[in-house]
Tab-separated table of C-alpha atoms in Angstrom:
chain	number	residue	atom	x	y	z
A	1	UNK	CA	-76.996	6.687	-12.107
A	2	UNK	CA	-78.028	7.442	-8.548
A	3	UNK	CA	-74.430	8.428	-7.765
A	4	UNK	CA	-73.967	10.666	-10.799
A	5	UNK	CA	-77.251	12.509	-10.456
A	6	UNK	CA	-76.325	14.490	-7.340
A	7	UNK	CA	-72.978	15.387	-8.904
A	8	UNK	CA	-74.672	16.654	-12.024
A	9	UNK	CA	-77.207	18.634	-10.038
A	10	UNK	CA	-74.398	20.124	-7.927
A	11	UNK	CA	-72.497	21.194	-11.046
A	12	UNK	CA	-75.662	22.701	-12.475
A	13	UNK	CA	-76.218	24.645	-9.263
A	14	UNK	CA	-72.641	25.945	-9.343
A	15	UNK	CA	-73.024	27.019	-12.967
A	16	UNK	CA	-76.332	28.712	-12.169
A	17	UNK	CA	-74.829	30.568	-9.216
A	18	UNK	CA	-71.809	31.678	-11.240
A	19	UNK	CA	-74.158	32.923	-13.935
A	20	UNK	CA	-76.125	34.893	-11.345
A	21	UNK	CA	-72.939	36.430	-9.949
A	22	UNK	CA	-71.779	37.378	-13.431
A	23	UNK	CA	-75.141	39.006	-14.122
A	24	UNK	CA	-74.925	41.027	-10.899
A	25	UNK	CA	-71.389	42.125	-11.764
A	26	UNK	CA	-72.508	43.240	-15.202
A	27	UNK	CA	-75.448	45.193	-13.801
A	28	UNK	CA	-73.511	46.907	-11.001
A	29	UNK	CA	-70.101	47.481	-12.576
A	30	UNK	CA	-71.103	48.002	-16.194
A	31	UNK	CA	-74.734	49.084	-16.431
A	32	UNK	CA	-74.881	51.295	-13.329
A	33	UNK	CA	-71.392	52.461	-12.350
A	34	UNK	CA	-69.777	52.275	-15.783
A	35	UNK	CA	-72.674	53.889	-17.625
A	36	UNK	CA	-72.922	56.643	-15.022
A	37	UNK	CA	-69.253	57.565	-15.356
A	38	UNK	CA	-69.527	57.398	-19.153
A	39	UNK	CA	-72.292	60.011	-19.008
A	40	UNK	CA	-70.194	62.211	-16.716
A	41	UNK	CA	-67.205	61.802	-19.034
A	42	UNK	CA	-69.210	62.924	-22.065
A	43	UNK	CA	-70.647	65.872	-20.165
A	44	UNK	CA	-67.350	67.089	-18.718
A	45	UNK	CA	-64.922	66.018	-21.405
A	46	UNK	CA	-62.862	64.034	-18.870
A	47	UNK	CA	-61.814	61.002	-20.878
A	48	UNK	CA	-60.233	59.430	-17.801
A	49	UNK	CA	-63.717	58.660	-16.487
A	50	UNK	CA	-64.597	56.683	-19.610
A	51	UNK	CA	-61.787	54.164	-19.143
A	52	UNK	CA	-63.054	50.863	-17.662
A	53	UNK	CA	-59.698	50.524	-15.910
A	54	UNK	CA	-60.091	53.859	-14.125
A	55	UNK	CA	-63.778	53.278	-13.469
A	56	UNK	CA	-62.828	50.258	-11.372
A	57	UNK	CA	-60.035	52.237	-9.688
A	58	UNK	CA	-62.412	55.063	-8.731
A	59	UNK	CA	-64.960	52.563	-7.416
A	60	UNK	CA	-62.267	50.993	-5.242
A	61	UNK	CA	-61.125	54.435	-4.074
A	62	UNK	CA	-64.631	55.450	-3.012
A	63	UNK	CA	-65.199	52.171	-1.171
A	64	UNK	CA	-61.906	52.537	0.709
A	65	UNK	CA	-62.670	56.178	1.528
A	66	UNK	CA	-65.960	55.181	3.152
A	67	UNK	CA	-65.086	52.078	5.147
A	68	UNK	CA	-61.629	53.274	6.244
A	69	UNK	CA	-62.754	56.253	8.379
A	70	UNK	CA	-65.968	54.436	9.319
A	71	UNK	CA	-64.038	51.744	11.191
A	72	UNK	CA	-60.989	53.883	11.915
A	73	UNK	CA	-63.050	56.319	13.989
A	74	UNK	CA	-63.640	53.597	16.578
A	75	UNK	CA	-59.998	52.496	16.506
A	76	UNK	CA	-58.541	55.985	16.946
A	77	UNK	CA	-60.818	56.872	19.862
A	78	UNK	CA	-59.935	53.577	21.546
A	79	UNK	CA	-56.210	54.132	20.896
A	80	UNK	CA	-56.088	50.917	18.841
A	81	UNK	CA	-54.740	52.424	15.631
A	82	UNK	CA	-51.733	50.088	15.536
A	83	UNK	CA	-53.960	47.050	15.094
A	84	UNK	CA	-54.464	48.183	11.499
A	85	UNK	CA	-50.728	47.897	10.836
A	86	UNK	CA	-50.642	44.472	12.485
A	87	UNK	CA	-53.512	43.175	10.375
A	88	UNK	CA	-51.918	44.671	7.263
A	89	UNK	CA	-48.834	42.523	7.840
A	90	UNK	CA	-51.140	39.574	8.455
A	91	UNK	CA	-52.840	40.286	5.135
A	92	UNK	CA	-49.380	40.245	3.541
A	93	UNK	CA	-48.962	36.709	4.866
A	94	UNK	CA	-52.380	35.835	3.457
A	95	UNK	CA	-51.458	37.163	0.025
A	96	UNK	CA	-48.234	35.158	0.181
A	97	UNK	CA	-50.255	32.044	1.016
A	98	UNK	CA	-52.512	32.564	-1.995
A	99	UNK	CA	-49.635	33.221	-4.390
A	100	UNK	CA	-47.689	30.270	-2.970
A	101	UNK	CA	-50.628	27.912	-3.489
A	102	UNK	CA	-51.107	29.175	-7.039
A	103	UNK	CA	-47.406	28.743	-7.844
A	104	UNK	CA	-46.958	25.349	-6.171
A	105	UNK	CA	-50.204	23.470	-6.728
A	106	UNK	CA	-52.540	23.163	-9.676
A	107	UNK	CA	-55.097	25.322	-7.890
A	108	UNK	CA	-56.259	28.871	-8.588
A	109	UNK	CA	-56.890	30.802	-5.377
A	110	UNK	CA	-57.664	34.519	-5.186
A	111	UNK	CA	-54.940	36.135	-3.016
A	112	UNK	CA	-57.501	38.598	-1.655
A	113	UNK	CA	-59.602	35.778	-0.244
A	114	UNK	CA	-56.653	34.088	1.461
A	115	UNK	CA	-55.588	37.494	2.786
A	116	UNK	CA	-59.081	38.022	4.217
A	117	UNK	CA	-59.060	34.642	5.968
A	118	UNK	CA	-55.567	35.082	7.437
A	119	UNK	CA	-56.237	38.682	8.531
A	120	UNK	CA	-59.507	37.683	10.224
A	121	UNK	CA	-57.748	34.853	12.072
A	122	UNK	CA	-55.003	37.273	13.128
A	123	UNK	CA	-57.613	39.752	14.384
A	124	UNK	CA	-59.221	37.100	16.572
A	125	UNK	CA	-55.794	35.930	17.737
A	126	UNK	CA	-54.860	39.432	18.885
A	127	UNK	CA	-58.036	39.743	20.919
A	128	UNK	CA	-57.584	36.230	22.337
A	129	UNK	CA	-54.075	37.071	23.530
A	130	UNK	CA	-55.436	40.171	25.256
A	131	UNK	CA	-58.496	38.529	26.835
A	132	UNK	CA	-57.315	35.061	27.818
A	133	UNK	CA	-53.514	34.925	27.792
A	134	UNK	CA	-53.152	38.186	29.669
A	135	UNK	CA	-50.720	39.788	27.236
A	136	UNK	CA	-50.729	43.547	26.984
A	137	UNK	CA	-52.316	44.878	23.815
A	138	UNK	CA	-49.069	46.231	22.364
A	139	UNK	CA	-47.341	42.931	23.175
A	140	UNK	CA	-50.011	40.873	21.429
A	141	UNK	CA	-49.885	43.200	18.432
A	142	UNK	CA	-46.110	42.826	18.203
A	143	UNK	CA	-46.316	39.024	18.428
A	144	UNK	CA	-48.939	38.704	15.691
A	145	UNK	CA	-47.299	41.345	13.460
A	146	UNK	CA	-43.844	39.780	13.496
A	147	UNK	CA	-45.204	36.250	13.253
A	148	UNK	CA	-47.379	37.040	10.235
A	149	UNK	CA	-44.614	38.914	8.449
A	150	UNK	CA	-42.247	36.015	9.133
A	151	UNK	CA	-44.695	33.569	7.546
A	152	UNK	CA	-45.065	35.817	4.514
A	153	UNK	CA	-41.325	36.250	4.036
A	154	UNK	CA	-40.730	32.483	4.310
A	155	UNK	CA	-43.389	31.734	1.691
A	156	UNK	CA	-42.004	34.393	-0.656
A	157	UNK	CA	-38.537	32.845	-0.539
A	158	UNK	CA	-39.779	29.234	-0.541
A	159	UNK	CA	-40.299	29.373	-4.311
A	160	UNK	CA	-36.869	30.895	-5.020
A	161	UNK	CA	-38.448	34.338	-5.180
A	162	UNK	CA	-40.881	33.223	-7.858
A	163	UNK	CA	-43.818	35.028	-6.275
A	164	UNK	CA	-41.846	38.105	-5.219
A	165	UNK	CA	-42.807	39.964	-8.389
A	166	UNK	CA	-46.500	39.207	-7.896
A	167	UNK	CA	-46.501	40.305	-4.283
A	168	UNK	CA	-44.875	43.690	-4.949
A	169	UNK	CA	-48.164	45.089	-6.233
A	170	UNK	CA	-49.822	44.182	-2.932
A	171	UNK	CA	-46.941	45.587	-0.872
A	172	UNK	CA	-46.971	49.055	-2.412
A	173	UNK	CA	-50.410	49.221	-4.004
A	174	UNK	CA	-51.199	49.329	-7.684
A	175	UNK	CA	-54.175	50.317	-9.767
A	176	UNK	CA	-53.441	47.247	-11.883
A	177	UNK	CA	-54.580	44.967	-9.042
A	178	UNK	CA	-58.126	46.370	-9.228
A	179	UNK	CA	-59.492	43.799	-11.627
A	180	UNK	CA	-63.176	43.338	-12.277
A	181	UNK	CA	-63.368	40.490	-9.777
A	182	UNK	CA	-61.381	42.385	-7.130
A	183	UNK	CA	-63.593	45.448	-7.546
A	184	UNK	CA	-66.638	43.259	-6.972
A	185	UNK	CA	-65.044	41.721	-3.862
A	186	UNK	CA	-64.220	45.167	-2.480
A	187	UNK	CA	-67.757	46.397	-3.131
A	188	UNK	CA	-69.195	43.383	-1.307
A	189	UNK	CA	-66.805	43.870	1.623
A	190	UNK	CA	-67.722	47.557	1.812
A	191	UNK	CA	-71.430	46.797	1.939
A	192	UNK	CA	-70.788	44.199	4.632
A	193	UNK	CA	-68.772	46.612	6.806
A	194	UNK	CA	-71.299	49.431	6.394
A	195	UNK	CA	-74.273	47.246	7.299
A	196	UNK	CA	-72.543	45.719	10.336
A	197	UNK	CA	-71.463	49.117	11.689
A	198	UNK	CA	-74.968	50.508	11.149
A	199	UNK	CA	-76.564	47.599	13.016
A	200	UNK	CA	-74.053	47.529	15.890
A	201	UNK	CA	-73.426	51.281	16.043
A	202	UNK	CA	-74.840	52.011	19.509
A	203	UNK	CA	-73.065	49.207	21.403
A	204	UNK	CA	-69.834	49.905	19.521
A	205	UNK	CA	-69.979	53.555	20.574
A	206	UNK	CA	-70.770	52.532	24.153
A	207	UNK	CA	-67.806	50.142	24.281
A	208	UNK	CA	-65.547	52.700	22.605
A	209	UNK	CA	-66.139	55.560	25.035
A	210	UNK	CA	-67.023	53.707	28.261
A	211	UNK	CA	-65.870	50.101	28.332
A	212	UNK	CA	-66.381	49.787	32.086
A	213	UNK	CA	-69.913	51.143	31.812
A	214	UNK	CA	-70.618	48.794	28.908
A	215	UNK	CA	-69.582	45.815	31.022
A	216	UNK	CA	-71.755	47.038	33.877
A	217	UNK	CA	-74.683	47.367	31.458
A	218	UNK	CA	-74.320	43.706	30.515
A	219	UNK	CA	-72.748	44.096	27.071
A	220	UNK	CA	-70.341	41.405	25.917
A	221	UNK	CA	-67.373	43.755	25.520
A	222	UNK	CA	-65.033	41.006	24.348
A	223	UNK	CA	-67.450	40.080	21.574
A	224	UNK	CA	-67.644	43.658	20.315
A	225	UNK	CA	-63.863	43.974	20.514
A	226	UNK	CA	-63.577	40.894	18.324
A	227	UNK	CA	-66.155	42.321	15.933
A	228	UNK	CA	-64.203	45.564	15.619
A	229	UNK	CA	-60.977	43.638	15.031
A	230	UNK	CA	-62.570	41.540	12.273
A	231	UNK	CA	-64.069	44.651	10.641
A	232	UNK	CA	-60.594	46.182	10.678
A	233	UNK	CA	-59.242	43.084	8.945
A	234	UNK	CA	-61.920	43.376	6.259
A	235	UNK	CA	-61.084	47.046	5.667
A	236	UNK	CA	-57.358	46.318	5.497
A	237	UNK	CA	-57.801	43.558	2.925
A	238	UNK	CA	-60.118	45.675	0.805
A	239	UNK	CA	-57.953	48.785	0.920
A	240	UNK	CA	-54.609	47.135	0.255
A	241	UNK	CA	-55.437	46.799	-3.456
A	242	UNK	CA	-54.710	50.469	-4.064
A	243	UNK	CA	-52.980	51.423	-0.793
A	244	UNK	CA	-50.582	48.531	-0.433
A	245	UNK	CA	-49.852	46.560	2.728
A	246	UNK	CA	-47.249	49.076	3.904
A	247	UNK	CA	-49.536	52.125	3.776
A	248	UNK	CA	-53.007	50.665	4.233
A	249	UNK	CA	-53.197	51.624	7.919
A	250	UNK	CA	-53.090	55.294	6.926
A	251	UNK	CA	-56.665	55.234	5.604
A	252	UNK	CA	-57.947	54.143	9.023
A	253	UNK	CA	-56.037	56.839	10.896
A	254	UNK	CA	-55.175	59.966	8.882
A	255	UNK	CA	-58.708	60.961	7.705
A	256	UNK	CA	-60.008	60.416	11.241
A	257	UNK	CA	-57.191	62.527	12.686
A	258	UNK	CA	-57.950	65.278	10.176
A	259	UNK	CA	-61.588	65.298	11.321
A	260	UNK	CA	-60.855	65.552	15.057
A	261	UNK	CA	-61.674	69.309	15.217
A	262	UNK	CA	-65.266	68.436	14.262
A	263	UNK	CA	-67.539	68.115	17.292
A	264	UNK	CA	-69.820	65.137	17.603
A	265	UNK	CA	-68.879	61.534	16.823
A	266	UNK	CA	-71.262	61.099	13.877
A	267	UNK	CA	-70.177	64.413	12.377
A	268	UNK	CA	-66.541	63.453	12.839
A	269	UNK	CA	-67.149	60.171	11.007
A	270	UNK	CA	-68.828	62.044	8.140
A	271	UNK	CA	-65.967	64.548	8.011
A	272	UNK	CA	-63.423	61.723	7.998
A	273	UNK	CA	-65.219	60.075	5.084
A	274	UNK	CA	-65.161	63.385	3.181
A	275	UNK	CA	-61.413	63.672	3.789
A	276	UNK	CA	-60.988	60.082	2.649
A	277	UNK	CA	-62.984	60.696	-0.536
A	278	UNK	CA	-60.907	63.747	-1.412
A	279	UNK	CA	-57.634	61.940	-0.686
A	280	UNK	CA	-58.431	58.733	-2.568
A	281	UNK	CA	-60.014	60.296	-5.652
A	282	UNK	CA	-57.270	62.922	-5.915
A	283	UNK	CA	-54.549	60.356	-5.253
A	284	UNK	CA	-55.859	57.881	-7.819
A	285	UNK	CA	-56.134	60.638	-10.432
A	286	UNK	CA	-52.596	61.912	-9.811
A	287	UNK	CA	-51.296	58.351	-9.803
A	288	UNK	CA	-52.796	57.683	-13.227
A	289	UNK	CA	-51.759	60.999	-14.765
A	290	UNK	CA	-48.160	61.012	-13.537
A	291	UNK	CA	-47.532	57.264	-13.314
A	292	UNK	CA	-46.701	57.278	-9.598
A	293	UNK	CA	-47.659	54.937	-6.760
A	294	UNK	CA	-51.338	55.193	-5.873
A	295	UNK	CA	-50.958	54.322	-2.195
A	296	UNK	CA	-48.197	56.821	-1.507
A	297	UNK	CA	-50.005	59.576	-3.380
A	298	UNK	CA	-53.240	59.008	-1.468
A	299	UNK	CA	-51.426	59.077	1.874
A	300	UNK	CA	-49.568	62.290	1.003
A	301	UNK	CA	-52.826	63.995	0.012
A	302	UNK	CA	-54.491	62.818	3.228
A	303	UNK	CA	-51.560	64.052	5.328
A	304	UNK	CA	-51.759	67.383	3.508
A	305	UNK	CA	-55.420	67.692	4.472
A	306	UNK	CA	-54.566	66.730	8.058
A	307	UNK	CA	-51.806	69.358	8.241
A	308	UNK	CA	-54.154	71.981	6.791
A	309	UNK	CA	-56.843	71.140	9.349
A	310	UNK	CA	-54.324	71.416	12.189
A	311	UNK	CA	-53.078	74.783	10.950
A	312	UNK	CA	-56.644	76.042	10.478
A	313	UNK	CA	-57.596	74.903	13.990
A	314	UNK	CA	-54.526	76.610	15.459
A	315	UNK	CA	-55.262	79.864	13.632
A	316	UNK	CA	-58.892	79.726	14.746
A	317	UNK	CA	-57.854	79.245	18.377
A	318	UNK	CA	-55.437	82.169	18.269
A	319	UNK	CA	-58.006	84.438	16.625
A	320	UNK	CA	-60.626	83.529	19.215
A	321	UNK	CA	-58.172	84.226	22.027
A	322	UNK	CA	-57.213	87.570	20.478
A	323	UNK	CA	-60.859	88.559	20.067
A	324	UNK	CA	-61.643	87.594	23.651
A	325	UNK	CA	-58.698	89.717	24.825
A	326	UNK	CA	-59.574	92.760	22.713
A	327	UNK	CA	-63.330	92.496	23.323
A	328	UNK	CA	-63.826	91.308	26.899
A	329	UNK	CA	-67.281	90.239	27.978
A	330	UNK	CA	-69.398	93.137	29.220
A	331	UNK	CA	-69.459	92.935	33.001
A	332	UNK	CA	-72.719	92.820	34.878
A	333	UNK	CA	-73.662	95.447	37.489
A	334	UNK	CA	-71.715	95.311	40.694
A	335	UNK	CA	-73.027	92.755	43.113
A	336	UNK	CA	-74.761	90.618	40.485
A	337	UNK	CA	-72.031	87.955	40.356
A	338	UNK	CA	-71.510	87.951	44.080
A	339	UNK	CA	-75.201	87.464	44.613
A	340	UNK	CA	-75.239	84.477	42.246
A	341	UNK	CA	-72.233	82.923	43.916
A	342	UNK	CA	-73.867	83.197	47.265
């Protein structure tokens, strides 16, 4: 009896916790988010907003649009954009691990969770190679990228291609992968990333723009580099549901690039999030209406916004130059400038 009692209490605790999680999911996904979109759907006549399937897809799109540029802004300004692609391939290996375990053993493992673990390990491995092994950053990225993709490809073929069909949705992105549980995981990951960036914002900015000065000020630069790498892994795993492993890096780079004309780092982050929101919501809608890939559609919309911002910036520069040529600054009385220079 003394042996069975702890087991029974443990099972009761697990059941209680699962019941609490289910209650939170019902409140957040159904009562708050779902009910809100139902009201909007009735008011606007947009039936697409009343579909539980699309409600989850839009929630995932908004989460990705926020955390992608939020973390990507630090990566782009540090010229570390390629780490997103490396961690995406690592996440592919993690998905393959989860699907392989599910297909081989009598165990049910969420592929997103295994992808998160593998991507986080890969992020720390990249930074370890840079800090302690002495490998150049691009070399360490290439080693981890190819190694992770090799592991994933071996696991896919180890079951005679049995998991190849299941992994295609993660490779190219699919709205069908945004289940109720996956939407909840993505929401939790998004809250985690947002809170961490908000708490560590100042040192992250310091390390991003002046790493030498940050070291001189006593900051543990290596620790913040590892933190940024892990946050990137979290974003990659969360975004690959609708973006796919192949295109997930775009949401950390393209919206940030489109917002580069905006002055001020905080304003640029906000502008990048706005670009991400427009791209993801528009892309998800077009994907549902026309039955096309969500990830590719989102990336094309984001690139369109980037191209438009570049053209607008170029036109603005030319107009300002033309105006300065046609309307030169009124000169001061003779001798005023020379007196100042002296």
